[in-house]
PDB file of C-alpha atoms in Angstrom:
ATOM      1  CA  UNK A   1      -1.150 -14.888  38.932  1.00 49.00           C
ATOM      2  CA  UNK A   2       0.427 -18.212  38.753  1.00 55.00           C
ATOM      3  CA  UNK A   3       4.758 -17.879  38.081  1.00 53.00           C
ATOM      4  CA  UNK A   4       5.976 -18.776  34.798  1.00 64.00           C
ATOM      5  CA  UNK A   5       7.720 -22.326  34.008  1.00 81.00           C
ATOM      6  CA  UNK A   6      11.482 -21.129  33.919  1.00 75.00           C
ATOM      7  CA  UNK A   7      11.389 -22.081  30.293  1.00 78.00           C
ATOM      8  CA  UNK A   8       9.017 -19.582  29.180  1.00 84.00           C
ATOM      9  CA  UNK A   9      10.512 -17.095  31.453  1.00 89.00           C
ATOM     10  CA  UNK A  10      14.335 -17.748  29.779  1.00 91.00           C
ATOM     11  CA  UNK A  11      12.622 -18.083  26.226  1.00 94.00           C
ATOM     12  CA  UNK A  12      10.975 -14.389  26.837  1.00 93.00           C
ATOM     13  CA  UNK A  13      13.895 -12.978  28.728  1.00 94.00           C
ATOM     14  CA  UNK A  14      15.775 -13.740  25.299  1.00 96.00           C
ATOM     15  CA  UNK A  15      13.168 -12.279  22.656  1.00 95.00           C
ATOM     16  CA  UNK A  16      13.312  -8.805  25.335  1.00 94.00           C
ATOM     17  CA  UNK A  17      16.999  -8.188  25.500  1.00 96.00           C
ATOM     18  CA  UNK A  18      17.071  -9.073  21.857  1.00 95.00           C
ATOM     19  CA  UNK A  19      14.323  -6.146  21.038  1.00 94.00           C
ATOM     20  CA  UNK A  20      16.706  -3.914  23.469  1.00 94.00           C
ATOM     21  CA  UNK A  21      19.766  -4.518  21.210  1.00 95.00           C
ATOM     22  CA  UNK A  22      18.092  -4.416  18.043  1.00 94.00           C
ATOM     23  CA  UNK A  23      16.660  -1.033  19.017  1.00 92.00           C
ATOM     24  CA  UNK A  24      20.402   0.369  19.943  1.00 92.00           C
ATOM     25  CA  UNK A  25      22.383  -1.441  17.927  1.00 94.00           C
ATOM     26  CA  UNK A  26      20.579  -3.019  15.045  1.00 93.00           C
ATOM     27  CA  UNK A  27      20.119  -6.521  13.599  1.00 93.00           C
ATOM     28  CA  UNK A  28      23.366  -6.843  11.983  1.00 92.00           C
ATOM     29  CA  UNK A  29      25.270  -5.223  15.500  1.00 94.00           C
ATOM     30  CA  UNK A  30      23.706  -7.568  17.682  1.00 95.00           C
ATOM     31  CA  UNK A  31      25.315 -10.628  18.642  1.00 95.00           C
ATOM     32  CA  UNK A  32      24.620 -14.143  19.786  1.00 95.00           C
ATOM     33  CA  UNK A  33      26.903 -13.104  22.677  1.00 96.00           C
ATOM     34  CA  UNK A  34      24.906 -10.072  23.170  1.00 97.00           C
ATOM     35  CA  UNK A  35      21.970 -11.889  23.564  1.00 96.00           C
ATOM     36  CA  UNK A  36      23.474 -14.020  26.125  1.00 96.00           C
ATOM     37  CA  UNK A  37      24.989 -11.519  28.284  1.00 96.00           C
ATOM     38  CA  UNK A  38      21.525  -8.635  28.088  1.00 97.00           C
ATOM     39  CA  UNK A  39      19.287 -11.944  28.639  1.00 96.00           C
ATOM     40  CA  UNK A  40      21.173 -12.706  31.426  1.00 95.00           C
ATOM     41  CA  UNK A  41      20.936 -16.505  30.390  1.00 94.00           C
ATOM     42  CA  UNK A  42      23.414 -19.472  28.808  1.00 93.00           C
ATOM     43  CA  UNK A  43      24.231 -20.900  25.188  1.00 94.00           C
ATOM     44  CA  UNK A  44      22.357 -23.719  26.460  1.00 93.00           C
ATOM     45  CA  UNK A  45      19.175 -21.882  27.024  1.00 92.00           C
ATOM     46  CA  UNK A  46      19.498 -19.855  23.662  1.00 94.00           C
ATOM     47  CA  UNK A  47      19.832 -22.912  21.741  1.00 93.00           C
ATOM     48  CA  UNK A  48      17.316 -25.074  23.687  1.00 93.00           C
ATOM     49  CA  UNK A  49      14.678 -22.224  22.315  1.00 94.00           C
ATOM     50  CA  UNK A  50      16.192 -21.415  19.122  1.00 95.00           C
ATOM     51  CA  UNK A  51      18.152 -22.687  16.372  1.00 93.00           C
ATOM     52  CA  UNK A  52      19.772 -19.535  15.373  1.00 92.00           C
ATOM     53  CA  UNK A  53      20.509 -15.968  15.478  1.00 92.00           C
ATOM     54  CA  UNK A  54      18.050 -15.892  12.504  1.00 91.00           C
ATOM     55  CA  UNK A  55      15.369 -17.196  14.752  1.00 93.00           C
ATOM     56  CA  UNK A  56      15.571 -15.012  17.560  1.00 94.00           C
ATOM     57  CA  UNK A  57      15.279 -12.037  15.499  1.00 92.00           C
ATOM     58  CA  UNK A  58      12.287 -13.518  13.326  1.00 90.00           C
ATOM     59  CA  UNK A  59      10.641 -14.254  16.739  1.00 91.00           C
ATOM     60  CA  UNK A  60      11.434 -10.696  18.149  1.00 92.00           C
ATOM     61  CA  UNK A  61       9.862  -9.022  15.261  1.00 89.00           C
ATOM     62  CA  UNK A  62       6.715 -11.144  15.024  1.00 86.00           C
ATOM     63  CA  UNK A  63       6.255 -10.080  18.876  1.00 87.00           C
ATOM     64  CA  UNK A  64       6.831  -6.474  18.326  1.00 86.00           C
ATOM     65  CA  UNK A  65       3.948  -6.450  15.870  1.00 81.00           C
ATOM     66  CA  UNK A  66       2.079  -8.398  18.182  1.00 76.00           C
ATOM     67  CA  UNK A  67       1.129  -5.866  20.838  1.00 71.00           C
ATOM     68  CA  UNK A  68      -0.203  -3.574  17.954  1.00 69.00           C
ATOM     69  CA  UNK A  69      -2.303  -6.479  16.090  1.00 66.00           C
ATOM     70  CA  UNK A  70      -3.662  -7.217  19.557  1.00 70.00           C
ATOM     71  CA  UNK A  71      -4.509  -2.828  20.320  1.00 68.00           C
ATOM     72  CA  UNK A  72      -6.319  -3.422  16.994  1.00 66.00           C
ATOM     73  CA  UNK A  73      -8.358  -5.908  17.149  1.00 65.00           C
ATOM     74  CA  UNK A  74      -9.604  -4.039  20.706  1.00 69.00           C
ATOM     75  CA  UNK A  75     -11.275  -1.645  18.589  1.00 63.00           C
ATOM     76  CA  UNK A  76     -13.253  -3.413  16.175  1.00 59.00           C
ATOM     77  CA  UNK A  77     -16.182  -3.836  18.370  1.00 69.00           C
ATOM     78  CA  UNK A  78     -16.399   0.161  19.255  1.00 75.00           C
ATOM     79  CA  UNK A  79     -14.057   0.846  16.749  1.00 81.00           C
ATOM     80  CA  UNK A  80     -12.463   4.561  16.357  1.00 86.00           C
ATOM     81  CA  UNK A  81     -11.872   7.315  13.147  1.00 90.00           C
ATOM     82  CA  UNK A  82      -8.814   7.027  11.110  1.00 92.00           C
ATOM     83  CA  UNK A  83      -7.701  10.058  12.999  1.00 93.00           C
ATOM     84  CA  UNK A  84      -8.330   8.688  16.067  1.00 90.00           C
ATOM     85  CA  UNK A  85      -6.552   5.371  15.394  1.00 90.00           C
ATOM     86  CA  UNK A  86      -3.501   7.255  14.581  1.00 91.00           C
ATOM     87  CA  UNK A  87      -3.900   9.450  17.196  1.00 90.00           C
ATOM     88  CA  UNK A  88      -3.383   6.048  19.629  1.00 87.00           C
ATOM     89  CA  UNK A  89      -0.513   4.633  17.683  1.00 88.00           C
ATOM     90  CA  UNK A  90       1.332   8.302  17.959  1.00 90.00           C
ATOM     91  CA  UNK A  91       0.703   8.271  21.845  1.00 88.00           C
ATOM     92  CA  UNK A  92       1.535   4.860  22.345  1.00 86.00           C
ATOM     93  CA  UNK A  93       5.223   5.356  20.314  1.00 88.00           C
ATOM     94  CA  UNK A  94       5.594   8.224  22.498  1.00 89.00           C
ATOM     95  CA  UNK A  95       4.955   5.845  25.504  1.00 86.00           C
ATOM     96  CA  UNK A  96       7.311   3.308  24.534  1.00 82.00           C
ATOM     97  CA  UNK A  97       9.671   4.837  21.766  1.00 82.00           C
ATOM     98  CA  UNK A  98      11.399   1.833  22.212  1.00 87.00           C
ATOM     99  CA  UNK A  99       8.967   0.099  19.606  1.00 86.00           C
ATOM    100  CA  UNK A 100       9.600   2.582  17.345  1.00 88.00           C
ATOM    101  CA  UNK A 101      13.321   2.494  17.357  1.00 90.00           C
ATOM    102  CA  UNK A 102      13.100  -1.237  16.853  1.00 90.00           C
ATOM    103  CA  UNK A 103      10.813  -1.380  14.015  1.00 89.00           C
ATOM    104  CA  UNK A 104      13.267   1.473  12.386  1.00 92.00           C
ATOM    105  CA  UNK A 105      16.078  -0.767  12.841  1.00 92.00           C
ATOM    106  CA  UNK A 106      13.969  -3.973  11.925  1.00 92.00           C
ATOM    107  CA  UNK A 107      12.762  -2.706   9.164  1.00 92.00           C
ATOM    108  CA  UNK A 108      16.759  -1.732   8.067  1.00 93.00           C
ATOM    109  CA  UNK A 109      17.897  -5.795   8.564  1.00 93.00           C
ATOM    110  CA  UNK A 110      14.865  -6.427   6.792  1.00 92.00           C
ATOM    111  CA  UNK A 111      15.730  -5.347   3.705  1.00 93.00           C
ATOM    112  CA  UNK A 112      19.223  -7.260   3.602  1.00 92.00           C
ATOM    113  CA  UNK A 113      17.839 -10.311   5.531  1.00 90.00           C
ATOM    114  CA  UNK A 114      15.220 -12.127   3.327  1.00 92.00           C
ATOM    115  CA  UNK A 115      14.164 -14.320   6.391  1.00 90.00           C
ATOM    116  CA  UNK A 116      13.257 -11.427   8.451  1.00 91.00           C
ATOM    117  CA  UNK A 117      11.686  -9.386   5.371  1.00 93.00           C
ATOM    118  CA  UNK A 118       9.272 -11.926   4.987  1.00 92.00           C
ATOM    119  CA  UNK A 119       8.414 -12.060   8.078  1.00 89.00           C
ATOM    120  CA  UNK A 120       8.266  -8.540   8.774  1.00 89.00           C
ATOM    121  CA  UNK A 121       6.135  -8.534   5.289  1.00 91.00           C
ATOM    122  CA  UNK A 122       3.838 -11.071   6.551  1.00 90.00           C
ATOM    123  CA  UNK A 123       3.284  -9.599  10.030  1.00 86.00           C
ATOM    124  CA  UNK A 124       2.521  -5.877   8.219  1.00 86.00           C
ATOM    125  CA  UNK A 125       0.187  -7.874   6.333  1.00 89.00           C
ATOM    126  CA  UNK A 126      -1.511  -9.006   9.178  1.00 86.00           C
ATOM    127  CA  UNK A 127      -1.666  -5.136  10.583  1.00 85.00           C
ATOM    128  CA  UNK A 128      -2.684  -3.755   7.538  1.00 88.00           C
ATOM    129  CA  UNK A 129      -5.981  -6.597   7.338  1.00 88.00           C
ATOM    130  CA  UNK A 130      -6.773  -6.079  10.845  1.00 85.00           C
ATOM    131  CA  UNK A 131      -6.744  -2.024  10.163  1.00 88.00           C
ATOM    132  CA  UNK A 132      -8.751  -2.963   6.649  1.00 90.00           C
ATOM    133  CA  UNK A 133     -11.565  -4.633   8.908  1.00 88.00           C
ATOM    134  CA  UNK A 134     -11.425  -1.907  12.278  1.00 89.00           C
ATOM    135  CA  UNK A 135     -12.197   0.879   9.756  1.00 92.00           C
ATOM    136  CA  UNK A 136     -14.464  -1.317   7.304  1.00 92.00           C
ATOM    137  CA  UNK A 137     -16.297  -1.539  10.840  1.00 90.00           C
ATOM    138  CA  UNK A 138     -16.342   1.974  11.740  1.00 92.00           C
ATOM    139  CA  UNK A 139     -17.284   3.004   8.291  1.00 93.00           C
ATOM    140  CA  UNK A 140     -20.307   0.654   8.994  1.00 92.00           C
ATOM    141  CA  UNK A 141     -21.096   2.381  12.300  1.00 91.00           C
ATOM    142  CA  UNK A 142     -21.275   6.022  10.442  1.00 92.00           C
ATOM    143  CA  UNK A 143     -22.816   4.960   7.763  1.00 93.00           C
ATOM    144  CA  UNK A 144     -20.551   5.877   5.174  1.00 93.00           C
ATOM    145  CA  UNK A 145     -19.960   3.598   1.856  1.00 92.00           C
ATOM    146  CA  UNK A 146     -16.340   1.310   2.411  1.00 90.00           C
ATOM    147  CA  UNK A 147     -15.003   3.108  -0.222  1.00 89.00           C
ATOM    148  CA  UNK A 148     -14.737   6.116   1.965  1.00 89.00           C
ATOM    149  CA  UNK A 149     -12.085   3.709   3.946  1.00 91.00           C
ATOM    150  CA  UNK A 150     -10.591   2.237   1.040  1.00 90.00           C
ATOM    151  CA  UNK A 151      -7.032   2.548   0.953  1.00 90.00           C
ATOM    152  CA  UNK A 152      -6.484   3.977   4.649  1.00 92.00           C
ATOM    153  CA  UNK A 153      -5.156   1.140   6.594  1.00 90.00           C
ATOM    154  CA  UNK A 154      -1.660   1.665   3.994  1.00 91.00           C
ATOM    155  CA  UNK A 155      -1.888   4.866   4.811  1.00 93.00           C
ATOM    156  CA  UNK A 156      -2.294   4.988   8.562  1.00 92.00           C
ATOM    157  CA  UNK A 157       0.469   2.088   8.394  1.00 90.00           C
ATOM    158  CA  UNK A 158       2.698   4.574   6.342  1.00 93.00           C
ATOM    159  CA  UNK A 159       1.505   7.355   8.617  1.00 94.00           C
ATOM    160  CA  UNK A 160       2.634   5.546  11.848  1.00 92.00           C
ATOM    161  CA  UNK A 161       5.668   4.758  10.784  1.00 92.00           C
ATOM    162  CA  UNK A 162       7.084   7.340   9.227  1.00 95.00           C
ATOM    163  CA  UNK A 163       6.351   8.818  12.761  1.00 96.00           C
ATOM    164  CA  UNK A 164       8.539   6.103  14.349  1.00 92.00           C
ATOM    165  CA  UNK A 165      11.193   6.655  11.402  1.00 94.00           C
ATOM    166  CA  UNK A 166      11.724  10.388  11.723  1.00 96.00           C
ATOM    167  CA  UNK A 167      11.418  10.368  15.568  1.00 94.00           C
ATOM    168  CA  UNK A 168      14.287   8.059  15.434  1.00 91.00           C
ATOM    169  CA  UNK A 169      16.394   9.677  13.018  1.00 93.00           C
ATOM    170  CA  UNK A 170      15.609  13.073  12.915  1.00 96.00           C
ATOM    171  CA  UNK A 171      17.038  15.480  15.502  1.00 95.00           C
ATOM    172  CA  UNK A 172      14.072  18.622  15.116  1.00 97.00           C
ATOM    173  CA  UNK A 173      10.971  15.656  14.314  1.00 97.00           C
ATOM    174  CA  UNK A 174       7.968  18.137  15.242  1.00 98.00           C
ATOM    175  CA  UNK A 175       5.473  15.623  16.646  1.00 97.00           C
ATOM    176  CA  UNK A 176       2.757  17.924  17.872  1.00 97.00           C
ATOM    177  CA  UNK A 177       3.106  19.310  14.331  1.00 98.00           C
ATOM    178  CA  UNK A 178       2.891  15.573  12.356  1.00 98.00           C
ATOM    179  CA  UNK A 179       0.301  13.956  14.341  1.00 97.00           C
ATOM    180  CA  UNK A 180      -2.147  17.196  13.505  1.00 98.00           C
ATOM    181  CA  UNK A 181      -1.630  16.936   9.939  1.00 98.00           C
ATOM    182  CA  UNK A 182      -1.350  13.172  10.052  1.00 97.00           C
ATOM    183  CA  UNK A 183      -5.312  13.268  11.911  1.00 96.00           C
ATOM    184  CA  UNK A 184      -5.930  16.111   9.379  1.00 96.00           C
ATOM    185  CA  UNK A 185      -5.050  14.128   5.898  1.00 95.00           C
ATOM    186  CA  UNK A 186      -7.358  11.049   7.328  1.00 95.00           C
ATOM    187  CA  UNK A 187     -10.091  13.108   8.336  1.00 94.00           C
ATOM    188  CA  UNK A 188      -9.789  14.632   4.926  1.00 94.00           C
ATOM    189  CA  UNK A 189      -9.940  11.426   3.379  1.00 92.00           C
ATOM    190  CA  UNK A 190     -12.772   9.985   5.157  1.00 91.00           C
ATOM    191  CA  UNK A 191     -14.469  13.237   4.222  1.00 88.00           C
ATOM    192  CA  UNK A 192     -13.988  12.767   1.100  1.00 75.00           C
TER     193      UNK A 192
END
């Protein structure tokens, strides 16, 4: 695989060690400074790819939503259940509860930051059409009516992360426990 231009490498050693300090230390804790220092590159470099603070962070979060928009999309060809979707989304938190812990704190600076809300509204958008159309698809493929799906990508969405939220935040968070009733209330719904 060909190297990176150094550019692109400083520009996405930024948006990581931004998504590391967000996730410890939240939007409104992390500094310009910080940036420089866990990026490991200059003022220069920040400001050659950004304009602000405000920037890095909007970037940060678009990308963070990126990886599951892309997971998504992966399924719409063979797409799977409700359950099953949120069965992947609960592993892959558990994987890399890093996400989670940044969209928890993401989500916090979004709702003083207007900038980042919208952009964080925007990008859920995006998740919550792309879920809309995998299970549209699936409903399809079992030959149930789309109103059997109707509804379920906000749910799955709200499913997922209140997952994230309480694994963050809450010291006893049974996750064996939520993902089975999680998969149970979509099955349930699908069933109808």
């Amino acid at each position: 695989m060909p190297e990176q231009p150094r550019s692109i490498r400083s520009r996405q050693a930024i948006i990581e060690a931004t998504a590391d300090l967000i996730g410890r230390q939240g939007v409104s804790g992390t500094s310009v400074a910080d940036i420089i220092r866990a990026s490991g590159t200059s003022t220069g470099a920040i400001y050659h790819h950004f304009g602000s603070k405000q920037e890095i962070i909007v970037e940060t979060a678009r990308q963070a939503l990126h990886w599951p928009m892309t997971a998504i999309t992966e399924y719409f060809d063979n797409p799977a259940s409700p359950a099953d979707l949120f069965g992947y989304a609960v592993e892959a938190l558990r994987f890399g509860p890093e996400l989670g812990e940044l969209l928890v704190q993401l989500g916090a600076g979004g709702l003083s930051d207007d900038e980042l809300g919208r952009a964080l509204r925007a990008e859920f958008s995006q998740l919550r059409d792309g879920l809309d159309l995998t299970l549209g698809s699936w409903a399809r493929n079992q030959g149930l009516p789309q109103e059997r799906v109707r509804g379920l990508a906000e749910m799955l969405v709200g499913l997922i992360l209140g997952f994230a939220t309480q694994r963050a935040l809450v010291d006893d968070f049974d996750e064996a426990a939520y993902e089975v009733q999680g998969r149970a209330m979509l099955a349930a719904a699908v069933a109808g």
